[in-house]
Tab-separated table of C-alpha atoms in Angstrom:
chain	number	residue	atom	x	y	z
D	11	UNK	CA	-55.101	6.632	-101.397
D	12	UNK	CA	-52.917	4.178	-102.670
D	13	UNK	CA	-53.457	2.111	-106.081
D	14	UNK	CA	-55.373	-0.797	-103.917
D	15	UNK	CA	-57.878	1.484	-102.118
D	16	UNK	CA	-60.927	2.564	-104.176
D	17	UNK	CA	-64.097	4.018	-103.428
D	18	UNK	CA	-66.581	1.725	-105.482
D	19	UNK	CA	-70.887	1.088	-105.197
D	20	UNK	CA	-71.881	-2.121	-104.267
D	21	UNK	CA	-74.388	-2.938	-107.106
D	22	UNK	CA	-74.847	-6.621	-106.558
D	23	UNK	CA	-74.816	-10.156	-104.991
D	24	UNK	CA	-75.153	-13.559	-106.106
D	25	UNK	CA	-77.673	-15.547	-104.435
D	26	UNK	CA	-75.549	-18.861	-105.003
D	27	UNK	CA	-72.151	-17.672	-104.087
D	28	UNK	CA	-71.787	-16.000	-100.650
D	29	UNK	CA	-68.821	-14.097	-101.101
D	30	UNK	CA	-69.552	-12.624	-104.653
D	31	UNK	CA	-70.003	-9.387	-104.388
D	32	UNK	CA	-70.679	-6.906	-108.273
D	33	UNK	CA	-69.039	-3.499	-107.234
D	34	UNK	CA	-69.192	0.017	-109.747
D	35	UNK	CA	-65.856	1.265	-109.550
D	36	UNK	CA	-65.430	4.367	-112.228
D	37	UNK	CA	-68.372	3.260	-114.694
D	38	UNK	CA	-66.947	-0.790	-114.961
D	39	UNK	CA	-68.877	-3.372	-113.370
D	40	UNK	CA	-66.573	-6.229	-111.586
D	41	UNK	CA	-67.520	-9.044	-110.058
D	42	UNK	CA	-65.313	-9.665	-106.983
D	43	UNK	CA	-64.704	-12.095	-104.188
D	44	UNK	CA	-65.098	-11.077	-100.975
D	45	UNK	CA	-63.974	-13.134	-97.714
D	46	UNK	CA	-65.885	-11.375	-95.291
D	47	UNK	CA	-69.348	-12.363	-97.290
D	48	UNK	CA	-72.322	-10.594	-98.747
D	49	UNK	CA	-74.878	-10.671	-95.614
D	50	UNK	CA	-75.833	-7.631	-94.354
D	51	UNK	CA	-74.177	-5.264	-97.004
D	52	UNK	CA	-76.892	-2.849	-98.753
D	53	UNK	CA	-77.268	-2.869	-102.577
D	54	UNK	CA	-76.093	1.127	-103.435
D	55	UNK	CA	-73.998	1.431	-100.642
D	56	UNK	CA	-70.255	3.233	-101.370
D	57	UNK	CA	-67.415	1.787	-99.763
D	58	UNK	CA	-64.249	2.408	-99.114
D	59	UNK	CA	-62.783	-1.429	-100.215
D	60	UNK	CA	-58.979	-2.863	-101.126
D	61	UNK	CA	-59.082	-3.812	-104.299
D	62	UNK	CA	-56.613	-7.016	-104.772
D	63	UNK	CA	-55.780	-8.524	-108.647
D	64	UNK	CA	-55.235	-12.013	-107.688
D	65	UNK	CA	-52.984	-14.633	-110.026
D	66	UNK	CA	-53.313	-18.287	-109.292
D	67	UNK	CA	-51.888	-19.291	-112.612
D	68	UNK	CA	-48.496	-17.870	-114.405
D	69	UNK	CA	-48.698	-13.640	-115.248
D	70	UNK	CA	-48.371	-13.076	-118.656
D	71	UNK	CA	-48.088	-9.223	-119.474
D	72	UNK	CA	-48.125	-8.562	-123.647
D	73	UNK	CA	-48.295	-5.701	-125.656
D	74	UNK	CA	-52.036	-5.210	-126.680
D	75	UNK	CA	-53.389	-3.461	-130.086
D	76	UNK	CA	-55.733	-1.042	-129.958
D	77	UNK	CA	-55.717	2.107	-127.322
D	78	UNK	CA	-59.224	1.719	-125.315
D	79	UNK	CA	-58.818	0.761	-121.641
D	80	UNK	CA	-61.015	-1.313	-119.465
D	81	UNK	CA	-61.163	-4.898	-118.542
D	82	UNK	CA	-63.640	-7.710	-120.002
D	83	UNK	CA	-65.102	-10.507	-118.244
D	84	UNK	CA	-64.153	-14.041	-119.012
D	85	UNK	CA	-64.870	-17.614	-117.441
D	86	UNK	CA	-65.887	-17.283	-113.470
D	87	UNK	CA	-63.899	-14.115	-111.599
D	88	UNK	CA	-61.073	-13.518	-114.247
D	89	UNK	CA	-61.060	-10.760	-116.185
D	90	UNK	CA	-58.220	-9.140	-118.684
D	91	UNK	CA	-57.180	-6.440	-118.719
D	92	UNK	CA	-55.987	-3.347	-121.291
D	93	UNK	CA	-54.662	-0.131	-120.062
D	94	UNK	CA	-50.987	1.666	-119.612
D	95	UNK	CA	-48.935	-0.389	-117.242
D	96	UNK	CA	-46.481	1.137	-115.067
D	97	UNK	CA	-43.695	-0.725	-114.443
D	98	UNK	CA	-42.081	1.029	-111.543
D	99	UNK	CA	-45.331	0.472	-109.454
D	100	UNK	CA	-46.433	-2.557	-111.704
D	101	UNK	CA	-49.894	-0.995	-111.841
D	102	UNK	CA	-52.056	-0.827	-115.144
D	103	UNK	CA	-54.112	1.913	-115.568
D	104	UNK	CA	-57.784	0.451	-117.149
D	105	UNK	CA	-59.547	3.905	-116.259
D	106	UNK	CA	-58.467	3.634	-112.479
D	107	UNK	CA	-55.393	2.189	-111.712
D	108	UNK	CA	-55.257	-1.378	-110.596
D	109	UNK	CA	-52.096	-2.804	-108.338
D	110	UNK	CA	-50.369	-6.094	-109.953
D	111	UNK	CA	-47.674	-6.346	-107.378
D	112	UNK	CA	-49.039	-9.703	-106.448
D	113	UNK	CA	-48.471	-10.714	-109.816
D	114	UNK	CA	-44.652	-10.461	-109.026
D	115	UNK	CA	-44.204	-8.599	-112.628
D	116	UNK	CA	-40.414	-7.911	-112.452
D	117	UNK	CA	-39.640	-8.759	-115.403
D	118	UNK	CA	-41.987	-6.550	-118.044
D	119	UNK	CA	-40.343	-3.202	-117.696
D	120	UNK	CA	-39.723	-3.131	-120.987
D	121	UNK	CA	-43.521	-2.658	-121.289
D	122	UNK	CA	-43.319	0.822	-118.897
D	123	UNK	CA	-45.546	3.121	-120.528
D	124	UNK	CA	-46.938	1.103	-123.012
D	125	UNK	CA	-50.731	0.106	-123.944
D	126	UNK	CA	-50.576	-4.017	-122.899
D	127	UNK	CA	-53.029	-6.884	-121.655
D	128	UNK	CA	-52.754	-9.011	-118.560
D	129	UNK	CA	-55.393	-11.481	-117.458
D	130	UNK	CA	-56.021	-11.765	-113.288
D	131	UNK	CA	-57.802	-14.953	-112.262
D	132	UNK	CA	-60.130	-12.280	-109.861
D	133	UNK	CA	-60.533	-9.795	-108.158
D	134	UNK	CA	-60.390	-10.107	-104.120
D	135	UNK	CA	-61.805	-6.689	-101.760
D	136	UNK	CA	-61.737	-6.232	-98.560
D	137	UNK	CA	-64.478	-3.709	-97.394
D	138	UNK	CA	-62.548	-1.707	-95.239
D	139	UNK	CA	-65.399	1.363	-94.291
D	140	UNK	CA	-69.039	2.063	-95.633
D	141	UNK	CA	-69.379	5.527	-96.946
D	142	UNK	CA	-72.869	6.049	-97.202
């Protein structure tokens, strides 16, 4: 599996936006869009899903304090992030690692290895097969 394919639980929906779908993915709770839509997808089903950190604004990668990965919520779909970033496959690892190639981060390797923040304006998935 590569750093964009996860096996996650679908724990939610929005009734007002379609495409939201609330996924468990290694004890965090994300809220993610999803293209394909929400219809017809069970509540506790496990997926196999592409996980894609999406940037619509400029990437900023910093140097965080403190040593406890995970992501918190903000406004809408964004979330930041805190974890170990790699910087030769520009992944952070939050718990599970999450891909930030979109994010074009080419020029933060001097953060390789190194406890940092970045903020994604959301999460995309693609379902790709339903496990149970």
């Amino acid at each position: 599996m590569d750093n964009k394919n996860h096996i996650v639980k679908v724990v939610g929906f929005d009734k007002s936006i379609e495409e939201e779908i609330t996924i468990e993915i290694k004890d965090s709770i994300i809220e993610c869009f999803c293209h394909e839509g929400s219809k017809g997808i069970p509540i506790g089903s496990i997926w196999n899903v592409e996980l894609n950190a999406m940037f619509f604004n400029e990437v900023k990668v910093e140097e965080a304090t403190g040593k406890e990965k995970g992501l918190i919520k903000n406004d809408g779909f964004s979330y930041t992030l805190y974890g170990i970033y790699d910087a030769d496959t520009q992944c952070i690892d939050i718990g599970f690692k999450v891909d930030l190639t979109d994010g074009g981060l080419y020029d933060y390797g001097y953060l390789d290895g190194k406890f940092v923040e970045v903020t994604v304006t959301r999460f995309d998935i693609v379902l790709l097969n339903q496990i149970k």
